[in-house]
PDB file of C-alpha atoms in Angstrom:
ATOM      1  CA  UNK A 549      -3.076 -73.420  40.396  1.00 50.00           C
ATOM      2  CA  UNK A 550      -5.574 -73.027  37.852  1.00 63.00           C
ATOM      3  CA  UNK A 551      -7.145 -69.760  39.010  1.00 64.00           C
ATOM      4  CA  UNK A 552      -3.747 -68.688  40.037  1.00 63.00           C
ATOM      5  CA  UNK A 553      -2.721 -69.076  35.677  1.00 60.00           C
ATOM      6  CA  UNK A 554      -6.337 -67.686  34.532  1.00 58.00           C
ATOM      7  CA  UNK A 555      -4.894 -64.488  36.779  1.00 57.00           C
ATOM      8  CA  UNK A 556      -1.938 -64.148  35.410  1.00 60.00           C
ATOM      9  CA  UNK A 557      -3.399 -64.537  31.626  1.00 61.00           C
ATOM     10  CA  UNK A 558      -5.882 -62.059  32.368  1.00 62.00           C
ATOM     11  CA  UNK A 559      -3.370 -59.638  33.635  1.00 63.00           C
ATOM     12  CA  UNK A 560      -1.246 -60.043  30.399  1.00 65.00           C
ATOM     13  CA  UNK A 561      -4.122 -60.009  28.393  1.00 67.00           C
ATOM     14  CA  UNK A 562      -5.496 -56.681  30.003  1.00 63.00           C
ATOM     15  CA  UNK A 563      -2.383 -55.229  29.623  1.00 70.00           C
ATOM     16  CA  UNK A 564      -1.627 -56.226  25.828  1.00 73.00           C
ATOM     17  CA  UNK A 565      -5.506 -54.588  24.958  1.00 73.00           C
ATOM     18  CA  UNK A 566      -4.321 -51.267  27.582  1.00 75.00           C
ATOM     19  CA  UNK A 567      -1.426 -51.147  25.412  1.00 80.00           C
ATOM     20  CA  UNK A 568      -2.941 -51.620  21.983  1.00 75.00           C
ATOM     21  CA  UNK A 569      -5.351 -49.132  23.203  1.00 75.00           C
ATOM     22  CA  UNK A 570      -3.398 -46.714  24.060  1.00 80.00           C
ATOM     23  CA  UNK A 571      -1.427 -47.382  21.186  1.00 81.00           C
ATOM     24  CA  UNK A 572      -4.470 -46.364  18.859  1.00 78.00           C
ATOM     25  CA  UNK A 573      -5.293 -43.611  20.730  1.00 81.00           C
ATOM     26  CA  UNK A 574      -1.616 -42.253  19.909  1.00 85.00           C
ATOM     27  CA  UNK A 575      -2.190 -43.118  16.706  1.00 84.00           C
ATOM     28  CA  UNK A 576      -5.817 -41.587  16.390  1.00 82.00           C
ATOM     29  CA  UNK A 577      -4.061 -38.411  17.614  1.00 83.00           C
ATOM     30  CA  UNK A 578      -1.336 -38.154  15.224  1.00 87.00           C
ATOM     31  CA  UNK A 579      -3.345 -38.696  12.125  1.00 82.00           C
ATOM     32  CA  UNK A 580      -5.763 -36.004  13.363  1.00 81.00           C
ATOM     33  CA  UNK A 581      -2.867 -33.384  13.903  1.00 86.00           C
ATOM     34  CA  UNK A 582      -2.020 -35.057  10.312  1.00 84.00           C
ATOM     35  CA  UNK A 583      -5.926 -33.836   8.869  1.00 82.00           C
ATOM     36  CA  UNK A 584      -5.523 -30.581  11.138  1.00 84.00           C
ATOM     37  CA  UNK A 585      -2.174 -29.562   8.843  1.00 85.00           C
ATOM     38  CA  UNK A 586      -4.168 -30.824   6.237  1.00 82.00           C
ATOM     39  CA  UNK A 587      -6.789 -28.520   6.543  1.00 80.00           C
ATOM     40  CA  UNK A 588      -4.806 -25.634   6.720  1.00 84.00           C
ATOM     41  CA  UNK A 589      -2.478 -26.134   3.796  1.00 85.00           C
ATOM     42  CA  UNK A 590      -5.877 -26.448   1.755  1.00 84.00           C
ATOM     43  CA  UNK A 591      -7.737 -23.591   3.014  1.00 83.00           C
ATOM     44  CA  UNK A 592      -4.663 -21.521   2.275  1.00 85.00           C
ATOM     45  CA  UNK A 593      -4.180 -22.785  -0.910  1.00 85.00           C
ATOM     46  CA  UNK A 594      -8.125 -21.874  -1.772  1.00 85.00           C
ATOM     47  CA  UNK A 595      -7.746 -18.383   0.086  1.00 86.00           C
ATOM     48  CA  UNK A 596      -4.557 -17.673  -2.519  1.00 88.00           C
ATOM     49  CA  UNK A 597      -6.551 -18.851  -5.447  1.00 85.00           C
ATOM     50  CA  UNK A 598      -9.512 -16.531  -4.404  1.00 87.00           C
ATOM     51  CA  UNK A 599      -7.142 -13.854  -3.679  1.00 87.00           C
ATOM     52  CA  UNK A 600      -5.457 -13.961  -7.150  1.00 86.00           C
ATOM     53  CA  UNK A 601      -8.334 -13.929  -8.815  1.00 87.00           C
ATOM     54  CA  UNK A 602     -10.205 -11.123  -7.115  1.00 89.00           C
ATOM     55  CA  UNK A 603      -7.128  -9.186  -8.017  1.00 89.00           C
ATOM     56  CA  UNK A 604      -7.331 -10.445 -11.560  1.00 90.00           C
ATOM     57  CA  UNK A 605     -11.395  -9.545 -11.425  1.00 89.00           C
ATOM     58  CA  UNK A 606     -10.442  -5.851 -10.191  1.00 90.00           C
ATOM     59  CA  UNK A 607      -7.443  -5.453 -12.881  1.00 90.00           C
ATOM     60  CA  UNK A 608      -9.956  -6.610 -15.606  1.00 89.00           C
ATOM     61  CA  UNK A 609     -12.360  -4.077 -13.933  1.00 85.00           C
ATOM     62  CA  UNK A 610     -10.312  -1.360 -13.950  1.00 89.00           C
ATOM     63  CA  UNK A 611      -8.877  -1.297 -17.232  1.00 88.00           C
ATOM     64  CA  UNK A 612     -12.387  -2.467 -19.012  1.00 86.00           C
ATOM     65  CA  UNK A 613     -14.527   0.577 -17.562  1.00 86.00           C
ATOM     66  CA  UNK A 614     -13.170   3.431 -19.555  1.00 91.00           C
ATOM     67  CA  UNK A 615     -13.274   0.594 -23.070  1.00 90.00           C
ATOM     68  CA  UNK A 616     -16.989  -0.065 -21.839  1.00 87.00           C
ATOM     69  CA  UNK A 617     -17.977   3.848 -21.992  1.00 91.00           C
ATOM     70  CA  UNK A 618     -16.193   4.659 -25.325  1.00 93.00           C
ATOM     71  CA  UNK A 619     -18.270   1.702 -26.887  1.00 92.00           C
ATOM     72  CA  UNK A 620     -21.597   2.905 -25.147  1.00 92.00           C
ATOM     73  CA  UNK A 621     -21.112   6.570 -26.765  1.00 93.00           C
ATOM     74  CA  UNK A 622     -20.516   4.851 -30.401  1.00 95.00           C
ATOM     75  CA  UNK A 623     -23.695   2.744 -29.765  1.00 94.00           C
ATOM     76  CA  UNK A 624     -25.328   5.963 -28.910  1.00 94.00           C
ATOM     77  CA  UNK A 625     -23.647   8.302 -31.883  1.00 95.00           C
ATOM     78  CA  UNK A 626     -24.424   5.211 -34.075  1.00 95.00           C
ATOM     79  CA  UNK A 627     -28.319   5.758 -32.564  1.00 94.00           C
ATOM     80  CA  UNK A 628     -27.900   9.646 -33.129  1.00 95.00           C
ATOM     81  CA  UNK A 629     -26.372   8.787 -36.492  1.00 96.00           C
ATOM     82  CA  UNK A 630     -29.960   6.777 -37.593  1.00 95.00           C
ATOM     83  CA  UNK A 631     -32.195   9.409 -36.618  1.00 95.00           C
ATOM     84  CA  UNK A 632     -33.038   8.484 -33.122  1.00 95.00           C
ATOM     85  CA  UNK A 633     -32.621  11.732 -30.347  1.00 95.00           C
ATOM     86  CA  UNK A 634     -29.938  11.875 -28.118  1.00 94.00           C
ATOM     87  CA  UNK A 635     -32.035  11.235 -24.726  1.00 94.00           C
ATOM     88  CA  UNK A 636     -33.526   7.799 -26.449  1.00 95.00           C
ATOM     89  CA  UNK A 637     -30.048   6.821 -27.676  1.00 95.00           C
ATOM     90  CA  UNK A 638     -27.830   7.622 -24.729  1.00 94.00           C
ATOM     91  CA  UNK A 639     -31.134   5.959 -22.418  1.00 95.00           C
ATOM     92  CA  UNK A 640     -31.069   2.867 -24.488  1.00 94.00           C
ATOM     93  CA  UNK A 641     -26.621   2.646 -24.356  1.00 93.00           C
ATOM     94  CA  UNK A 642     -27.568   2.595 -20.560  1.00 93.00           C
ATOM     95  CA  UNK A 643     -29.549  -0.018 -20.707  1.00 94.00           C
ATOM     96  CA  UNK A 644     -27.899  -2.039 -22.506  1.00 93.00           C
ATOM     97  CA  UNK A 645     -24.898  -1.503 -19.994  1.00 91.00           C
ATOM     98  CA  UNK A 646     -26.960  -2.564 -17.172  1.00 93.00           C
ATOM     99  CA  UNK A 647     -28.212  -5.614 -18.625  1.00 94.00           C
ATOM    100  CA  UNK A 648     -24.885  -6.778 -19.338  1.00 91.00           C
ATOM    101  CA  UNK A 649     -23.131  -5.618 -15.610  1.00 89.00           C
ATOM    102  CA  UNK A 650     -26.236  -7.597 -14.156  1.00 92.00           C
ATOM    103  CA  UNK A 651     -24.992 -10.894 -15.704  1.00 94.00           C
ATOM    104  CA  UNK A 652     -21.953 -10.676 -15.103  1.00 89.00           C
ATOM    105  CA  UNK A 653     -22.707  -9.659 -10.953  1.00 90.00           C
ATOM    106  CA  UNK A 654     -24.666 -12.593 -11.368  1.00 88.00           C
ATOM    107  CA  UNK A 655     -21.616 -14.962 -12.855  1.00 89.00           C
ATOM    108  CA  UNK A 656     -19.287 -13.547 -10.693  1.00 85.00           C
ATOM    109  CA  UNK A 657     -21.821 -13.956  -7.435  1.00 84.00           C
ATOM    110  CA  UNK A 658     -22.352 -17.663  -8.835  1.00 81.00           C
ATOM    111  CA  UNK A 659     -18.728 -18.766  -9.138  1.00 79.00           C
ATOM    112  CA  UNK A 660     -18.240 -17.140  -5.104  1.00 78.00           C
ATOM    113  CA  UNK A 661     -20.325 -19.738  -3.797  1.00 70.00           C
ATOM    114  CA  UNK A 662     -19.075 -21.024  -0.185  1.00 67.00           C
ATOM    115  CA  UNK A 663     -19.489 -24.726  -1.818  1.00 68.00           C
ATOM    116  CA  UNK A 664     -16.905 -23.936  -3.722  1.00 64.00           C
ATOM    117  CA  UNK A 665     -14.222 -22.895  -1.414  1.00 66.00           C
ATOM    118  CA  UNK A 666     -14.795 -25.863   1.106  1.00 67.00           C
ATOM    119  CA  UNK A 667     -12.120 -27.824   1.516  1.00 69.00           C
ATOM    120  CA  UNK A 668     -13.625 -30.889   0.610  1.00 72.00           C
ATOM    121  CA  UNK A 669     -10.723 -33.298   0.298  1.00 74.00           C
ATOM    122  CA  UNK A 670      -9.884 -32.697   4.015  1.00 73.00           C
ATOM    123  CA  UNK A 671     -13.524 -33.275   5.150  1.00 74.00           C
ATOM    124  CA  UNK A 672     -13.819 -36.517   3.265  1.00 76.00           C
ATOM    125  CA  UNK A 673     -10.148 -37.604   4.892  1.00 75.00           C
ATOM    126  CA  UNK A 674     -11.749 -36.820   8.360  1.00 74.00           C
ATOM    127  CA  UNK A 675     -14.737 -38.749   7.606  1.00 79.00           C
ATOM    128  CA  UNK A 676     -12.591 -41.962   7.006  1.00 78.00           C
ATOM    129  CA  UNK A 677     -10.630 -41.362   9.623  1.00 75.00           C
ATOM    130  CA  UNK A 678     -13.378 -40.574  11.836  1.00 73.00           C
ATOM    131  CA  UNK A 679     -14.790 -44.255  10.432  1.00 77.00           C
ATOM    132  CA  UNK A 680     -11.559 -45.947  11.176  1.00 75.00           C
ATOM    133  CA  UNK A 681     -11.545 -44.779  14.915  1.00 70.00           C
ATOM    134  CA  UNK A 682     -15.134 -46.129  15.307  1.00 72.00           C
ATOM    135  CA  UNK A 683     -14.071 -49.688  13.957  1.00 73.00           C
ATOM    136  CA  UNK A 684     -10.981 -50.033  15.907  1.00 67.00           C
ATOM    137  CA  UNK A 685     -12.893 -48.738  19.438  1.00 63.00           C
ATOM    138  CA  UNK A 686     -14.831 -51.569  18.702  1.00 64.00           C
TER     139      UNK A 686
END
């Protein structure tokens, strides 16, 4: 009769972990579908943010150009103006323009940085979770 009861315990028992496994395995999959939405809210919401302000960058572009050339031909009247010759003055406005546009490629190349556009609370969230299902397979 003993046996017969150890059986019958075992059964119940296997079935109770089958259940609680399969249980957590439902579970497991509905938080990951959970992460996946996530993921794709908060890429979206990082592709709108670089969108808007790429169009912001290109509308500042735009409408800064011709304000940039009427300011390099009064540096280089202002050059004329102290004695220096035209070639030199308009030479040295140029330079002074490409100094400036390299810096700000170099900002603007700086602030596009991949690192920055990772969605990095999702990855942290799947991390946990990825955790979690380790210490409940256990």
């Amino acid at each position: 009769m003993s046996i017969e009861h150890d059986i019958k315990t075992s059964q119940g028992e296997f079935r109770a972990i089958s259940t609680l496994l399969g249980d957590a395995m439902s579970q497991f999959a509905k938080l990951f579908q959970n992460e996946m939405d996530l993921a794709k809210a908060e890429v979206g919401d990082k592709l709108q943010k670089l969108g808007g302000a790429l169009g912001l960058i290109a509308g500042g572009a735009v409408l800064v150009i011709p304000a940039i050339v009427i300011a390099l031909f009064a540096l280089s009247a202002a050059l004329i103006s102290a004695g220096w010759s035209q070639p030199v003055s308009y030479l040295t406005s140029a330079f002074i323009a490409a100094v400036i546009a390299a810096v700000l490629f170099a900002v603007g190349i700086n602030r596009l940085d991949v690192r920055n556009l990772a969605p990095r609370e999702t990855i942290g969230q799947l991390e946990k979770d990825k955790d979690t299902m380790k210490g409940m397979v256990r």
